[in-house]
Amino acid sequence: MLMTNTLKFSLFSFFLSFNWISFKAQSQSLKFELEIAKPSSGEILKKGNWMISLKDKNGLIILQEVVPFKNRKQLCELQVPEFGIYSASFYLDLNLNKTLDKGFFGQPKEPYGFSNNVRNYLKQPSIESQQFKFNNNDSIYKIVLDYHFIGI
């Protein structure tokens, strides 16, 4: 009887610890709804890739993802190891060269954006202004990407 109870307890403990490890190893689903503000000069967007760069609370890149462009408004889902404080930057790679194309003065020539929809036309916004707290798999962060010079 004692042996049976010990065995049951051991199996229960193993099952509990296995599920805890499995639970801790699960990734979290971080969702961004990306939208292009408007095409440039009547341009019809037919191709491209959403380029997403996710950073930790210190501003270090922890994930870069390429998602094929389907629509001007599209849900993109990333798997991250845990809830936490993140920041992200985005651009739509229109010519599929995996680079944010820039003009003569260094201004982006493709639509881009940052988490919290912060903008700074003279330099990249601070990491602090881009940070958001991800603590719920049901959250969807809406990001609007626009051209550097609106209306070009």
Coordinates of N, CA and C in Angstrom, one line a residue:
M1 N 0.8 -1.2 0.0 CA 0.0 0.0 0.0 C 0.9 1.3 0.0
L2 N 1.9 1.3 0.9 CA 2.8 2.4 0.9 C 3.5 2.6 -0.4
M3 N 3.9 1.5 -1.0 CA 4.6 1.5 -2.3 C 3.7 2.1 -3.4
T4 N 2.4 1.7 -3.4 CA 1.5 2.2 -4.4 C 1.3 3.7 -4.2
N5 N 1.1 4.2 -3.0 CA 0.9 5.6 -2.7 C 2.2 6.4 -3.1
T6 N 3.3 5.8 -2.9 CA 4.6 6.5 -3.2 C 4.7 6.6 -4.8
L7 N 4.4 5.5 -5.4 CA 4.4 5.5 -6.9 C 3.4 6.5 -7.5
K8 N 2.2 6.5 -6.9 CA 1.2 7.5 -7.4 C 1.7 8.9 -7.2
F9 N 2.3 9.2 -6.0 CA 2.8 10.5 -5.8 C 3.9 10.9 -6.7
S10 N 4.8 9.9 -7.0 CA 5.9 10.1 -7.9 C 5.4 10.4 -9.3
L11 N 4.4 9.6 -9.8 CA 3.9 9.9 -11.1 C 3.1 11.2 -11.1
F12 N 2.4 11.6 -10.1 CA 1.7 12.9 -10.0 C 2.7 14.0 -10.1
S13 N 3.8 13.9 -9.3 CA 4.9 14.9 -9.3 C 5.5 15.0 -10.6
F14 N 5.8 13.9 -11.3 CA 6.4 13.9 -12.6 C 5.5 14.6 -13.6
F15 N 4.2 14.2 -13.6 CA 3.2 14.8 -14.5 C 3.1 16.3 -14.3
L16 N 3.1 16.7 -13.0 CA 3.0 18.2 -12.7 C 4.2 18.9 -13.1
S17 N 5.4 18.4 -12.9 CA 6.6 19.1 -13.3 C 6.7 19.1 -14.8
F18 N 6.4 18.1 -15.5 CA 6.4 18.0 -16.9 C 5.5 19.1 -17.5
N19 N 4.3 19.2 -17.0 CA 3.4 20.2 -17.5 C 3.9 21.6 -17.2
W20 N 4.5 21.8 -16.1 CA 5.0 23.1 -15.7 C 6.1 23.5 -16.7
I21 N 7.0 22.6 -16.9 CA 8.1 22.9 -17.9 C 7.5 23.1 -19.3
S22 N 6.6 22.3 -19.7 CA 5.9 22.5 -21.0 C 5.3 23.9 -21.0
F23 N 4.6 24.2 -20.0 CA 3.9 25.5 -19.9 C 4.9 26.7 -20.0
K24 N 6.0 26.6 -19.3 CA 7.0 27.7 -19.3 C 7.7 27.8 -20.7
A25 N 7.7 26.7 -21.4 CA 8.4 26.7 -22.7 C 7.5 27.2 -23.8
Q26 N 6.3 27.3 -23.6 CA 5.4 27.8 -24.6 C 5.7 29.3 -25.0
S27 N 5.6 29.6 -26.2 CA 5.8 30.9 -26.6 C 4.4 31.7 -26.6
Q28 N 4.5 33.0 -26.6 CA 3.4 33.9 -26.6 C 3.1 34.4 -27.9
S29 N 1.9 34.7 -28.3 CA 1.5 35.2 -29.6 C 1.3 36.7 -29.6
L30 N 2.3 37.4 -30.1 CA 2.3 38.9 -30.2 C 1.7 39.3 -31.6
K31 N 0.6 40.0 -31.6 CA -0.1 40.3 -32.9 C 0.0 41.8 -33.2
F32 N 0.4 42.1 -34.4 CA 0.4 43.5 -34.9 C -0.6 43.6 -36.1
E33 N -1.4 44.6 -36.1 CA -2.2 44.9 -37.3 C -1.5 46.0 -38.0
L34 N -0.9 45.7 -39.1 CA -0.2 46.7 -39.9 C -1.0 47.3 -41.0
E35 N -0.9 48.6 -41.2 CA -1.8 49.2 -42.2 C -0.9 50.3 -42.9
I36 N -1.0 50.3 -44.2 CA -0.4 51.4 -44.9 C -1.4 52.6 -45.0
A37 N -0.9 53.8 -44.6 CA -1.7 54.9 -44.5 C -2.4 55.2 -45.8
K38 N -1.6 55.3 -46.8 CA -2.1 55.5 -48.2 C -1.0 55.3 -49.2
P39 N -1.3 54.8 -50.3 CA -0.3 54.6 -51.4 C 0.2 55.9 -51.8
S40 N 1.5 55.9 -52.3 CA 2.1 57.2 -52.8 C 1.7 57.4 -54.2
S41 N 1.3 58.6 -54.5 CA 1.0 59.0 -55.9 C 0.1 58.1 -56.6
G42 N -0.9 57.5 -55.9 CA -1.9 56.6 -56.5 C -1.3 55.2 -56.8
E43 N -0.1 55.0 -56.2 CA 0.5 53.7 -56.4 C -0.4 52.6 -55.9
I44 N -0.5 51.5 -56.6 CA -1.3 50.3 -56.2 C -0.3 49.3 -55.7
L45 N -0.4 49.0 -54.4 CA 0.5 48.0 -53.8 C 0.1 46.6 -54.2
K46 N 1.0 45.9 -54.9 CA 0.8 44.6 -55.4 C 1.8 43.6 -54.8
K47 N 2.9 44.1 -54.3 CA 3.9 43.1 -53.8 C 4.7 43.8 -52.7
G48 N 5.5 43.0 -52.0 CA 6.3 43.5 -51.0 C 6.3 42.6 -49.8
N49 N 7.1 42.9 -48.8 CA 7.2 42.2 -47.6 C 7.1 43.1 -46.4
W50 N 6.3 42.7 -45.4 CA 6.4 43.5 -44.1 C 7.6 43.1 -43.4
M51 N 8.4 44.0 -43.0 CA 9.7 43.7 -42.3 C 9.5 44.2 -40.9
I52 N 9.6 43.3 -39.9 CA 9.3 43.6 -38.5 C 10.6 43.3 -37.7
S53 N 11.0 44.2 -36.9 CA 12.1 44.1 -36.0 C 11.6 44.3 -34.6
L54 N 11.7 43.3 -33.7 CA 11.3 43.4 -32.4 C 12.5 43.5 -31.4
K55 N 12.4 44.4 -30.5 CA 13.5 44.7 -29.5 C 13.0 44.5 -28.1
D56 N 13.9 44.1 -27.2 CA 13.6 43.9 -25.8 C 13.6 45.3 -25.1
K57 N 13.4 45.3 -23.8 CA 13.3 46.6 -23.1 C 14.6 47.5 -23.2
N58 N 15.7 46.8 -23.5 CA 17.0 47.6 -23.6 C 17.3 48.0 -25.0
G59 N 16.4 47.7 -25.9 CA 16.5 48.1 -27.3 C 17.4 47.2 -28.2
L60 N 17.6 46.0 -27.6 CA 18.4 45.0 -28.4 C 17.4 44.1 -29.2
I61 N 17.8 43.9 -30.5 CA 16.9 43.2 -31.4 C 16.9 41.7 -31.0
I62 N 15.7 41.2 -30.8 CA 15.6 39.8 -30.4 C 14.9 39.0 -31.4
L63 N 14.3 39.6 -32.4 CA 13.6 38.9 -33.4 C 13.4 39.8 -34.7
Q64 N 13.7 39.2 -35.8 CA 13.4 39.9 -37.1 C 12.5 39.0 -37.9
E65 N 11.4 39.5 -38.5 CA 10.5 38.6 -39.2 C 10.2 39.2 -40.5
V66 N 10.0 38.4 -41.5 CA 9.6 38.8 -42.8 C 8.2 38.2 -43.1
V67 N 7.2 39.0 -43.4 CA 5.9 38.5 -43.6 C 5.4 38.9 -45.0
P68 N 5.1 38.0 -45.9 CA 4.6 38.4 -47.2 C 3.4 39.4 -47.1
F69 N 3.5 40.4 -48.0 CA 2.4 41.4 -48.1 C 1.2 40.8 -48.8
K70 N 0.1 41.0 -48.2 CA -1.2 40.5 -48.8 C -2.2 41.6 -49.0
N71 N -2.3 42.5 -48.0 CA -3.3 43.6 -48.1 C -2.7 44.8 -47.4
R72 N -3.3 46.0 -47.7 CA -2.9 47.2 -47.1 C -3.1 47.2 -45.6
K73 N -4.0 46.4 -45.1 CA -4.3 46.2 -43.7 C -4.2 44.7 -43.4
Q74 N -3.2 44.3 -42.6 CA -2.9 42.9 -42.5 C -2.5 42.6 -41.0
L75 N -2.9 41.4 -40.5 CA -2.6 41.0 -39.2 C -1.3 40.1 -39.3
C76 N -0.3 40.5 -38.6 CA 1.0 39.8 -38.5 C 1.2 39.3 -37.1
E77 N 1.5 38.0 -37.0 CA 1.6 37.4 -35.7 C 3.1 36.8 -35.5
L78 N 3.7 37.2 -34.3 CA 5.0 36.7 -34.0 C 4.9 35.9 -32.7
Q79 N 5.8 34.9 -32.6 CA 5.9 34.1 -31.4 C 7.1 34.6 -30.6
V80 N 6.8 35.0 -29.4 CA 7.9 35.5 -28.5 C 7.9 34.6 -27.3
P81 N 9.1 34.5 -26.7 CA 9.3 33.6 -25.6 C 8.5 33.9 -24.3
E82 N 8.2 35.2 -24.1 CA 7.5 35.5 -22.8 C 6.8 36.9 -22.9
F83 N 5.9 37.2 -22.0 CA 5.4 38.5 -21.9 C 6.5 39.4 -21.4
G84 N 6.3 40.7 -21.7 CA 7.3 41.7 -21.3 C 7.2 43.0 -21.9
I85 N 8.2 43.8 -21.8 CA 8.3 45.1 -22.4 C 9.1 45.0 -23.7
Y86 N 8.5 45.5 -24.8 CA 9.1 45.4 -26.1 C 8.9 46.7 -26.8
S87 N 9.7 46.9 -27.9 CA 9.5 47.9 -28.9 C 9.7 47.3 -30.3
A88 N 9.1 47.9 -31.3 CA 9.2 47.3 -32.6 C 9.3 48.4 -33.7
S89 N 9.9 48.1 -34.8 CA 9.9 48.9 -35.9 C 9.5 48.1 -37.1
F90 N 8.9 48.8 -38.1 CA 8.3 48.1 -39.3 C 8.6 48.9 -40.5
Y91 N 8.7 48.2 -41.7 CA 8.7 48.9 -42.9 C 8.1 47.9 -44.0
L92 N 7.6 48.5 -45.1 CA 7.1 47.6 -46.2 C 8.2 47.7 -47.3
D93 N 8.8 46.6 -47.5 CA 9.9 46.4 -48.5 C 9.2 46.2 -49.8
L94 N 9.0 47.4 -50.5 CA 8.3 47.3 -51.8 C 9.0 46.7 -52.9
N95 N 10.3 46.8 -53.0 CA 11.1 46.2 -54.1 C 11.8 44.9 -53.7
L96 N 11.4 44.3 -52.5 CA 11.9 43.0 -52.1 C 13.4 42.9 -52.0
N97 N 14.1 44.0 -51.6 CA 15.6 43.9 -51.5 C 16.0 43.8 -50.1
K98 N 15.1 43.6 -49.1 CA 15.4 43.4 -47.7 C 16.2 44.6 -47.1
T99 N 16.0 45.7 -47.6 CA 16.6 47.0 -47.1 C 15.6 48.1 -47.1
L100 N 15.6 48.9 -46.1 CA 14.8 50.1 -46.1 C 15.5 51.1 -47.0
D101 N 15.0 51.4 -48.2 CA 15.6 52.3 -49.1 C 15.5 53.7 -48.6
K102 N 16.6 54.5 -48.8 CA 16.6 55.8 -48.3 C 17.0 56.8 -49.4
G103 N 16.6 58.0 -49.3 CA 16.8 59.1 -50.2 C 18.2 59.7 -50.0
F104 N 18.4 60.8 -50.7 CA 19.7 61.5 -50.7 C 20.1 62.0 -49.3
F105 N 19.1 62.4 -48.5 CA 19.4 63.0 -47.2 C 19.1 61.9 -46.1
G106 N 19.0 60.6 -46.5 CA 18.8 59.6 -45.5 C 17.4 59.3 -45.1
Q107 N 16.4 60.0 -45.7 CA 15.0 59.8 -45.3 C 14.5 58.5 -46.0
P108 N 13.7 57.7 -45.3 CA 13.1 56.5 -45.9 C 12.3 56.7 -47.1
K109 N 12.4 55.9 -48.1 CA 11.6 56.0 -49.3 C 10.5 55.0 -49.4
E110 N 10.4 54.1 -48.4 CA 9.3 53.1 -48.3 C 8.5 53.4 -47.0
P111 N 7.3 53.0 -47.0 CA 6.5 53.2 -45.8 C 7.1 52.5 -44.5
Y112 N 7.1 53.2 -43.4 CA 7.7 52.7 -42.2 C 6.9 53.2 -41.0
G113 N 7.1 52.6 -39.8 CA 6.5 53.0 -38.6 C 7.1 52.3 -37.4
F114 N 6.7 52.8 -36.2 CA 7.2 52.3 -35.0 C 6.1 51.9 -34.0
S115 N 6.4 51.1 -33.1 CA 5.4 50.7 -32.1 C 4.9 52.0 -31.4
N116 N 3.7 52.0 -30.9 CA 3.0 53.2 -30.3 C 2.7 54.2 -31.4
N117 N 3.0 53.9 -32.6 CA 2.8 54.9 -33.8 C 3.5 56.2 -33.5
V118 N 4.7 56.2 -32.8 CA 5.4 57.4 -32.6 C 6.2 57.7 -33.9
R119 N 6.3 59.0 -34.2 CA 7.0 59.5 -35.4 C 8.0 60.6 -35.0
N120 N 9.1 60.7 -35.7 CA 10.0 61.7 -35.5 C 10.7 61.9 -36.9
Y121 N 10.4 63.0 -37.6 CA 10.8 63.1 -38.9 C 12.3 63.5 -39.1
L122 N 13.0 63.8 -38.0 CA 14.4 64.2 -38.1 C 15.3 63.1 -37.7
K123 N 14.8 62.2 -36.8 CA 15.6 61.0 -36.4 C 14.7 59.9 -35.9
Q124 N 15.2 58.8 -35.6 CA 14.4 57.7 -35.1 C 13.9 58.0 -33.7
P125 N 12.6 57.7 -33.4 CA 12.1 58.0 -32.0 C 12.9 57.2 -31.0
S126 N 12.9 57.7 -29.8 CA 13.6 57.0 -28.7 C 13.0 55.7 -28.4
I127 N 13.8 54.8 -27.9 CA 13.3 53.4 -27.5 C 12.2 53.5 -26.5
E128 N 12.3 54.5 -25.5 CA 11.3 54.6 -24.5 C 10.0 55.0 -25.0
S129 N 10.0 55.9 -26.1 CA 8.7 56.3 -26.7 C 8.0 55.1 -27.4
Q130 N 8.8 54.2 -27.9 CA 8.3 53.0 -28.6 C 7.8 51.9 -27.8
Q131 N 8.3 51.8 -26.5 CA 8.0 50.7 -25.7 C 6.5 50.5 -25.3
F132 N 6.2 49.2 -25.3 CA 4.8 48.8 -24.9 C 4.9 47.6 -24.0
K133 N 3.9 47.4 -23.2 CA 3.9 46.2 -22.3 C 3.0 45.2 -22.9
F134 N 3.6 44.0 -23.3 CA 2.9 42.9 -23.8 C 2.6 41.9 -22.7
N135 N 1.3 41.8 -22.3 CA 0.9 40.9 -21.2 C -0.4 40.1 -21.5
N136 N -0.8 40.1 -22.7 CA -2.0 39.4 -23.0 C -2.0 38.9 -24.5
N137 N -2.2 37.6 -24.7 CA -2.2 37.0 -26.0 C -3.3 37.5 -26.9
D138 N -4.3 38.1 -26.3 CA -5.5 38.6 -27.1 C -5.3 40.0 -27.6
S139 N -4.2 40.7 -27.1 CA -4.0 42.1 -27.6 C -3.6 42.1 -29.0
I140 N -4.0 43.2 -29.7 CA -3.6 43.4 -31.1 C -3.1 44.9 -31.1
Y141 N -1.9 45.1 -31.5 CA -1.3 46.4 -31.6 C -1.4 46.9 -33.0
K142 N -2.1 48.0 -33.1 CA -2.3 48.6 -34.4 C -1.2 49.6 -34.8
I143 N -0.6 49.4 -35.9 CA 0.5 50.2 -36.4 C 0.2 50.8 -37.8
V144 N 0.3 52.1 -38.0 CA 0.1 52.7 -39.3 C 1.5 53.0 -39.8
L145 N 1.8 52.5 -41.0 CA 3.0 52.8 -41.7 C 2.7 53.9 -42.8
D146 N 3.6 54.8 -42.8 CA 3.5 55.9 -43.8 C 4.8 56.3 -44.4
Y147 N 4.7 57.0 -45.5 CA 6.0 57.5 -46.1 C 6.5 58.7 -45.3
H148 N 7.8 58.9 -45.4 CA 8.5 60.0 -44.7 C 7.9 61.3 -45.0
F149 N 7.7 61.6 -46.2 CA 7.1 62.9 -46.6 C 5.7 62.5 -47.1
I150 N 4.7 62.7 -46.2 CA 3.3 62.4 -46.4 C 2.9 63.1 -47.7
G151 N 2.2 62.3 -48.6 CA 1.6 62.8 -49.8 C 2.6 62.8 -51.0
I152 N 3.8 62.2 -50.9 CA 4.7 62.1 -52.0 C 4.2 61.0 -52.9

